[in-house]
mmCIF file of C-alpha atoms in Angstrom:
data_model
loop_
_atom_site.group_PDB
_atom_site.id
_atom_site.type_symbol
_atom_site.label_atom_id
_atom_site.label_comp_id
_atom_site.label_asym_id
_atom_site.label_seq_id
_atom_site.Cartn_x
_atom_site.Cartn_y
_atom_site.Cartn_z
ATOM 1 C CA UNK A 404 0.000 0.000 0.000
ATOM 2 C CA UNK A 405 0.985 4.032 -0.895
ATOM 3 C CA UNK A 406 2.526 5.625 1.368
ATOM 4 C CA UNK A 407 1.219 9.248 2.444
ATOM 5 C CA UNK A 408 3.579 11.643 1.413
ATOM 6 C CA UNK A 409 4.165 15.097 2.919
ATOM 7 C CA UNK A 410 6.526 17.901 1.384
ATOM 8 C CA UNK A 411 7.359 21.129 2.303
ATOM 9 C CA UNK A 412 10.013 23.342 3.620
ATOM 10 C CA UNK A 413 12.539 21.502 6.088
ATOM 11 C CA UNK A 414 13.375 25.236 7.658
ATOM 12 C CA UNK A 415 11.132 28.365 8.753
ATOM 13 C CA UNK A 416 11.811 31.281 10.028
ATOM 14 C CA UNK A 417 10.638 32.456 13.165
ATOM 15 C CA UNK A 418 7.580 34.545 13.286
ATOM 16 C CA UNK A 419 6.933 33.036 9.609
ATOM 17 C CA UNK A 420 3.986 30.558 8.097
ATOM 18 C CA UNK A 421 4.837 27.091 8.404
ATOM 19 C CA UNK A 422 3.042 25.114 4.924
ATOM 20 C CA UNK A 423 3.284 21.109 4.337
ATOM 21 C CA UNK A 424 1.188 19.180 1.356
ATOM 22 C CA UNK A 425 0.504 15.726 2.510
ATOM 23 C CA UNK A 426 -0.364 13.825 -0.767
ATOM 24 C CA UNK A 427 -2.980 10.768 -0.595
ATOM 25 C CA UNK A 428 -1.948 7.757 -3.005
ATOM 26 C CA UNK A 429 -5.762 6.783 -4.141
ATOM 27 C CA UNK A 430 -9.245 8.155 -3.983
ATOM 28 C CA UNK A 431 -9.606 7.568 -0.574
ATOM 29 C CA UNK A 432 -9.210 11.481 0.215
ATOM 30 C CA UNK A 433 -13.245 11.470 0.006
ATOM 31 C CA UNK A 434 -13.588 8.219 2.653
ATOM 32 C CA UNK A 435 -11.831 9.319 6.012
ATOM 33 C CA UNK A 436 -10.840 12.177 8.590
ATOM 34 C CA UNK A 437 -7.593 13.565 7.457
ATOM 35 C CA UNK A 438 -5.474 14.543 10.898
ATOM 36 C CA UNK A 439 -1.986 16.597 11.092
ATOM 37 C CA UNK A 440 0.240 15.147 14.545
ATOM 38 C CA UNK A 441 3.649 16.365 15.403
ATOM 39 C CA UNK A 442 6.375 15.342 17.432
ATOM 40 C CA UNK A 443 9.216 17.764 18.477
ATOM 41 C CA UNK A 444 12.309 15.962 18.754
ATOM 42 C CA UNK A 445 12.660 12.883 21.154
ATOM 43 C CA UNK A 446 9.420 14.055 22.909
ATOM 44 C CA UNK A 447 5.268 13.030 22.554
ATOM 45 C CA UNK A 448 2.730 13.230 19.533
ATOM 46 C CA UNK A 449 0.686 15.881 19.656
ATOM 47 C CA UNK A 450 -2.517 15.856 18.146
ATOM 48 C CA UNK A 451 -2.979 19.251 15.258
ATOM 49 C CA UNK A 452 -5.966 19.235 13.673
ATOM 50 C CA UNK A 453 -8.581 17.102 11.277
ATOM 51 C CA UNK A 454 -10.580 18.109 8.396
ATOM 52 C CA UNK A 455 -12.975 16.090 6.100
ATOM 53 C CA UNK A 456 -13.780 16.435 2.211
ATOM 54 C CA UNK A 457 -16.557 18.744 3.213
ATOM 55 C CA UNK A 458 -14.377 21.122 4.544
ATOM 56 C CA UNK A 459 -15.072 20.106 8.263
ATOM 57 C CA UNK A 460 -12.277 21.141 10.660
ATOM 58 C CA UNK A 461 -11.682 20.958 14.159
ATOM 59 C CA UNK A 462 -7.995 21.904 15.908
ATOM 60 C CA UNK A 463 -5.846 21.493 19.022
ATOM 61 C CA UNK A 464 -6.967 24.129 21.521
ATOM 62 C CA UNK A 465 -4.130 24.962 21.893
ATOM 63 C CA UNK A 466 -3.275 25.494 18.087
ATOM 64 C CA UNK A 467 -6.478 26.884 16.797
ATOM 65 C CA UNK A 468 -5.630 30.771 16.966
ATOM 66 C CA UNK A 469 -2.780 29.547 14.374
ATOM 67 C CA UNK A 470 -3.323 26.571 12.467
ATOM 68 C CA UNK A 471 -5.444 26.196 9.144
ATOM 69 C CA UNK A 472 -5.830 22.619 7.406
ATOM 70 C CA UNK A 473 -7.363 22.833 4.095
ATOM 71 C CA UNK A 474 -8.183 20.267 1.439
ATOM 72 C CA UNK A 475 -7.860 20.153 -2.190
ATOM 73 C CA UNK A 476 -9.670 16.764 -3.590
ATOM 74 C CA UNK A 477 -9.184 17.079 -7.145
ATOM 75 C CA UNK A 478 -5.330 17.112 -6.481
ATOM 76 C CA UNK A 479 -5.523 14.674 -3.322
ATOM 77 C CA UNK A 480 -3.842 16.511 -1.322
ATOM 78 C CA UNK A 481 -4.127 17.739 2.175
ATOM 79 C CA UNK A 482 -2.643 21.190 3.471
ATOM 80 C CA UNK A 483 -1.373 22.637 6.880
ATOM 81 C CA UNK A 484 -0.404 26.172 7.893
ATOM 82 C CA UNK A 485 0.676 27.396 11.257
ATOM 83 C CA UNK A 486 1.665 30.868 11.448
ATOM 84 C CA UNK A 487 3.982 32.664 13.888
ATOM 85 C CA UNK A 488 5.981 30.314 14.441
ATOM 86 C CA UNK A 489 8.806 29.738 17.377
ATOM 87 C CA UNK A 490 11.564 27.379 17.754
ATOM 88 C CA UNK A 491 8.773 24.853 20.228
ATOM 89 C CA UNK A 492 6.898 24.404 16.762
ATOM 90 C CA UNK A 493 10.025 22.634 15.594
ATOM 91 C CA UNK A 494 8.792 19.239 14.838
ATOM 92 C CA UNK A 495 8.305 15.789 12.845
ATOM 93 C CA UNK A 496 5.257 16.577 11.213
ATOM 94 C CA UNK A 497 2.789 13.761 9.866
ATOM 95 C CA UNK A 498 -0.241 13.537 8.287
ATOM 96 C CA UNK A 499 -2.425 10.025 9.425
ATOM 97 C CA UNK A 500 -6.218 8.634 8.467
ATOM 98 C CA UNK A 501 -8.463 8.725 10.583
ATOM 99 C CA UNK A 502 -10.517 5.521 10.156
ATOM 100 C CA UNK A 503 -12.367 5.299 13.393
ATOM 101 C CA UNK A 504 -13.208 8.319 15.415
ATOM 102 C CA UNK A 505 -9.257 9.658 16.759
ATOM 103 C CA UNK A 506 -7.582 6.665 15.406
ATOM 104 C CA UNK A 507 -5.221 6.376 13.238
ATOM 105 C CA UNK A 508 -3.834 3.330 10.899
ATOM 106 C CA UNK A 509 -2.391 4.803 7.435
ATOM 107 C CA UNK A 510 0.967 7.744 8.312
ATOM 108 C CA UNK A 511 3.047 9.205 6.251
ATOM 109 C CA UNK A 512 7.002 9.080 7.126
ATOM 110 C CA UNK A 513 6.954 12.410 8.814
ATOM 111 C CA UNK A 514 8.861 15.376 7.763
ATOM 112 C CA UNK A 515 11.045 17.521 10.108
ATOM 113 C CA UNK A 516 10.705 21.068 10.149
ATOM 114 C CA UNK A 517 13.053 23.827 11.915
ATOM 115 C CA UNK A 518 12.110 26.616 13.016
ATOM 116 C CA UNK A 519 14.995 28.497 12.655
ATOM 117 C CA UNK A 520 16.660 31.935 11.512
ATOM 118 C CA UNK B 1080 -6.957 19.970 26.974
ATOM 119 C CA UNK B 1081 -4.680 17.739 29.066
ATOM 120 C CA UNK B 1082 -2.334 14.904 27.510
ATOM 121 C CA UNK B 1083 -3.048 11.656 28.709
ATOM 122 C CA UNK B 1084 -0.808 10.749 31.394
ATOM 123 C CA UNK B 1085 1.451 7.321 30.935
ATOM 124 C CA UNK B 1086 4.487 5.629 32.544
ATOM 125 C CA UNK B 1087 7.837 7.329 31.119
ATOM 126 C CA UNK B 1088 9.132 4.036 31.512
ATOM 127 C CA UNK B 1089 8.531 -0.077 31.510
ATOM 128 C CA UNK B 1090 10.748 -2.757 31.453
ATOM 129 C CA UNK B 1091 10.289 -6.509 31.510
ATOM 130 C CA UNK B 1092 12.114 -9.734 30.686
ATOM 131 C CA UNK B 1093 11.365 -11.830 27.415
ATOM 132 C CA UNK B 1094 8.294 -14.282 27.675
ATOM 133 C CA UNK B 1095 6.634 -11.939 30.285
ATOM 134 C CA UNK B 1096 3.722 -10.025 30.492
ATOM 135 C CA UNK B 1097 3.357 -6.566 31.197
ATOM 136 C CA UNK B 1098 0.797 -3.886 31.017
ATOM 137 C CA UNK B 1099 0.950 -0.258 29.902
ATOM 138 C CA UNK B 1100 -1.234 2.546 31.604
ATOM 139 C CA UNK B 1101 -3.304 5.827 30.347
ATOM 140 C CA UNK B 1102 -5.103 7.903 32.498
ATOM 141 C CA UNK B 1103 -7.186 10.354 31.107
ATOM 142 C CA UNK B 1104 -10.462 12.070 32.310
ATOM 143 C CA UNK B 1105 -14.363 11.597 31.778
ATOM 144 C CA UNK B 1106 -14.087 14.293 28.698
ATOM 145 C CA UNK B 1107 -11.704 11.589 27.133
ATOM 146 C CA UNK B 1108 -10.666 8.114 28.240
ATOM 147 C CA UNK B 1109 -13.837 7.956 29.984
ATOM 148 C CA UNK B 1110 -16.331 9.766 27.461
ATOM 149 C CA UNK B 1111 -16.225 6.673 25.419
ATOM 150 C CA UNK B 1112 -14.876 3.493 24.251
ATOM 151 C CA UNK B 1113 -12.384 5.289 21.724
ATOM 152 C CA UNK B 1114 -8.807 4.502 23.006
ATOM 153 C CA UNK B 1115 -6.158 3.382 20.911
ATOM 154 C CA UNK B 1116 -2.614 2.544 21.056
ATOM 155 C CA UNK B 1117 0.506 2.883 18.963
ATOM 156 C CA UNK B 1118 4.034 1.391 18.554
ATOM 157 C CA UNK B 1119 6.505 4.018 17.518
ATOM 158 C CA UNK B 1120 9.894 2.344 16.782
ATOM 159 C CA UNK B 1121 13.156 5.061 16.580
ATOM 160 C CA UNK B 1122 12.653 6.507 13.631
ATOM 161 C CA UNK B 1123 9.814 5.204 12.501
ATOM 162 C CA UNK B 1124 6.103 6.562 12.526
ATOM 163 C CA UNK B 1125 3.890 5.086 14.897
ATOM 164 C CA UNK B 1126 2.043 2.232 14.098
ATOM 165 C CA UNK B 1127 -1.770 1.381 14.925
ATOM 166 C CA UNK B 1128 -1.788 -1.740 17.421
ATOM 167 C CA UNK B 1129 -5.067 -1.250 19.101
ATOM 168 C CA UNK B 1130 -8.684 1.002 18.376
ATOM 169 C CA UNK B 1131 -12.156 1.242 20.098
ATOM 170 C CA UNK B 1132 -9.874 -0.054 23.513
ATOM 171 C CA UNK B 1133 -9.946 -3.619 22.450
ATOM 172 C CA UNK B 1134 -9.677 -4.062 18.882
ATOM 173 C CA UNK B 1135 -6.519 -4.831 16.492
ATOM 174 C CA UNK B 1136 -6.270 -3.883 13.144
ATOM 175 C CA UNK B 1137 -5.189 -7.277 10.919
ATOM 176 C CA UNK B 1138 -1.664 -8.243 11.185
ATOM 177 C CA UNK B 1139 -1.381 -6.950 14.466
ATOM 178 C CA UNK B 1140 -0.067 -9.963 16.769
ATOM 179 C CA UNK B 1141 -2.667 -11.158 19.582
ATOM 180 C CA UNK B 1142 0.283 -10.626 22.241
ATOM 181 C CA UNK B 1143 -1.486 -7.262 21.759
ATOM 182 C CA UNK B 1144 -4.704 -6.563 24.306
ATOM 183 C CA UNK B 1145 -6.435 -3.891 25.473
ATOM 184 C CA UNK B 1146 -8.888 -2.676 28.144
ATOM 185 C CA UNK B 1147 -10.555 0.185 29.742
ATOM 186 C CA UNK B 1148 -11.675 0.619 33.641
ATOM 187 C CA UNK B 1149 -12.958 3.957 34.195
ATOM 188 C CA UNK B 1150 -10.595 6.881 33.216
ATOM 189 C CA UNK B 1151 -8.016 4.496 32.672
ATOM 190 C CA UNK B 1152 -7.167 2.510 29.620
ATOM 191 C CA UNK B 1153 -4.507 -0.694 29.272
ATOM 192 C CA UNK B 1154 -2.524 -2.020 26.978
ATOM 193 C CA UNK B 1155 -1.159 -5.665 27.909
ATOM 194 C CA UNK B 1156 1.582 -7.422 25.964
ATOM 195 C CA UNK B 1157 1.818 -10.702 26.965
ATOM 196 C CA UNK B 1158 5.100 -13.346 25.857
ATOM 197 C CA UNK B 1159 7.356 -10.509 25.659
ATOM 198 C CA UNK B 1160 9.905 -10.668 22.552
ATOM 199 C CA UNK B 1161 13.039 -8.387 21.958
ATOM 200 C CA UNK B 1162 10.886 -6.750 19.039
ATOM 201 C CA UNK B 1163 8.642 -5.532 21.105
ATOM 202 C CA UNK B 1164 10.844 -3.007 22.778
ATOM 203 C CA UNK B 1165 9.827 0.658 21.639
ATOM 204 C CA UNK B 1166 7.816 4.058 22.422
ATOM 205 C CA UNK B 1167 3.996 3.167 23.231
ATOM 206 C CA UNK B 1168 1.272 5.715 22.544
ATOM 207 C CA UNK B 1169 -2.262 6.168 23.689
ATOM 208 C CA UNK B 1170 -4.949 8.244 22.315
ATOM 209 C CA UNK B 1171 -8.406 9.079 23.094
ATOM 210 C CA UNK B 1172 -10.814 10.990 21.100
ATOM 211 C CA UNK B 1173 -12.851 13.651 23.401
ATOM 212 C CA UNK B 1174 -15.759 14.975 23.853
ATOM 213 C CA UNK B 1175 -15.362 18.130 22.510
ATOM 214 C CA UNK B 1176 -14.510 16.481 18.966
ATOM 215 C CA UNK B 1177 -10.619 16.319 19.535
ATOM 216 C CA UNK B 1178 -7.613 13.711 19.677
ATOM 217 C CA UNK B 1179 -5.521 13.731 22.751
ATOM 218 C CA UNK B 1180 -2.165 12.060 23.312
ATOM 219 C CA UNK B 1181 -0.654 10.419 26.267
ATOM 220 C CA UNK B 1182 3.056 11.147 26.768
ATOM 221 C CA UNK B 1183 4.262 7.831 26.006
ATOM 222 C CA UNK B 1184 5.964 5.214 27.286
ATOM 223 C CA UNK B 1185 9.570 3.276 26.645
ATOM 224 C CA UNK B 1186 9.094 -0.004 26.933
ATOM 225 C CA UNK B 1187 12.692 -1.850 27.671
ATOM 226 C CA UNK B 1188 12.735 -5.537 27.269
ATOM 227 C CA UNK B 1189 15.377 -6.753 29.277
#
């Protein structure tokens, strides 16, 4: 089975946007809950943010004020910005399905991003 | 909203059994039966071992069980093997439509 695949820049400036692509394999994009997770280095997951085909979101309390995940179905893809960014957003981020309510069985590899000057 | 809170560590000796903890609240762990678990090998993204608190997605060994008592969720591994050492997640969904993470555990295998 495809991986997930997510791209983007490996380095962001502080106070910058943070933007990753997370590309779905198949036409699946239209069956599941789409979730972004991070995990700074050698610490916990932490949950981001979901969104459906529909458009539905929900976020990390902790996140919302910052994060936008948006969809793109003709291009399978799945999109994450988090703006003002500070060296704690520095992270492995993933993209996951969702195929049961929070859990998750399909990731991608992860991609690390610094936030850096 | 809170992590999930879960042993930093856990050893055990091959052919044991041990059991994993995560404690969460009644807007999570407690809300309903939608726990799962993940294996996270160094790295590696984490990999789905148990959903809905007792169920295991196919190819996922039967060593693998979990349960839920309250707030509190387990994950047992029983006949411990040297492949089974690695980070162990939990996760709950919540009642407020969110996904919370415990902190994780490392399991050692001695």
């Amino acid at each position: 089975q495809a991986q997930l695949q997510e791209s983007g820049p490996g380095l962001v400036k502080p106070s910058e946007t943070l933007s990753l692509t997370c590309a779905v394999p198949d036409g699946s994009i239209t069956d599941y809950y789409w979730s972004w997770i991070r995990q700074p280095p050698g610490k916990g997951l932490e949950w981001i943010g979901y969104i459906y085909y529909s458009g539905n979101t929900n976020y990390n309390p902790s996140l919302k004020s910052r994060v936008t995940i948006s969809i793109d179905t003709s291009k399978k893809q799945i999109s994450l910005k988090l703006s003002s960014v500070t060296a704690a957003d520095t992270a492995i981020y993933y993209c996951a399905r969702d195929h049961d309510w929070g859990s998750f069985d399909f990731w991608g590899q992860g991609t690390l991003v610094t936030a850096s000057s | 909203q809170s992590a999930l809170t879960q042993p930093a560590s856990v050893s055990g000796s091959p052919g044991q059994s041990i059991t994993l903890s995560c404690t969460g609240s009644s807007n999570d762990v407690g809300y309903f039966d939608q726990v799962s678990w993940y294996q996270q090998r160094p790295g590696k993204a984490p990999e789905l071992m148990i959903y809905r608190v007792t169920n295991r997605p196919s190819g996922v060994s039967n060593r693998f069980s979990g349960s839920k008592s309250g707030n509190t969720a387990s994950l047992t591994i029983s006949g411990l093997q040297a492949e089974d050492e690695a980070d162990y997640y939990c996760s709950s969904y919540t009642s407020t439509n969110t996904v919370v993470f415990g902190g994780g555990t490392k399991l050692t295998v001695l």
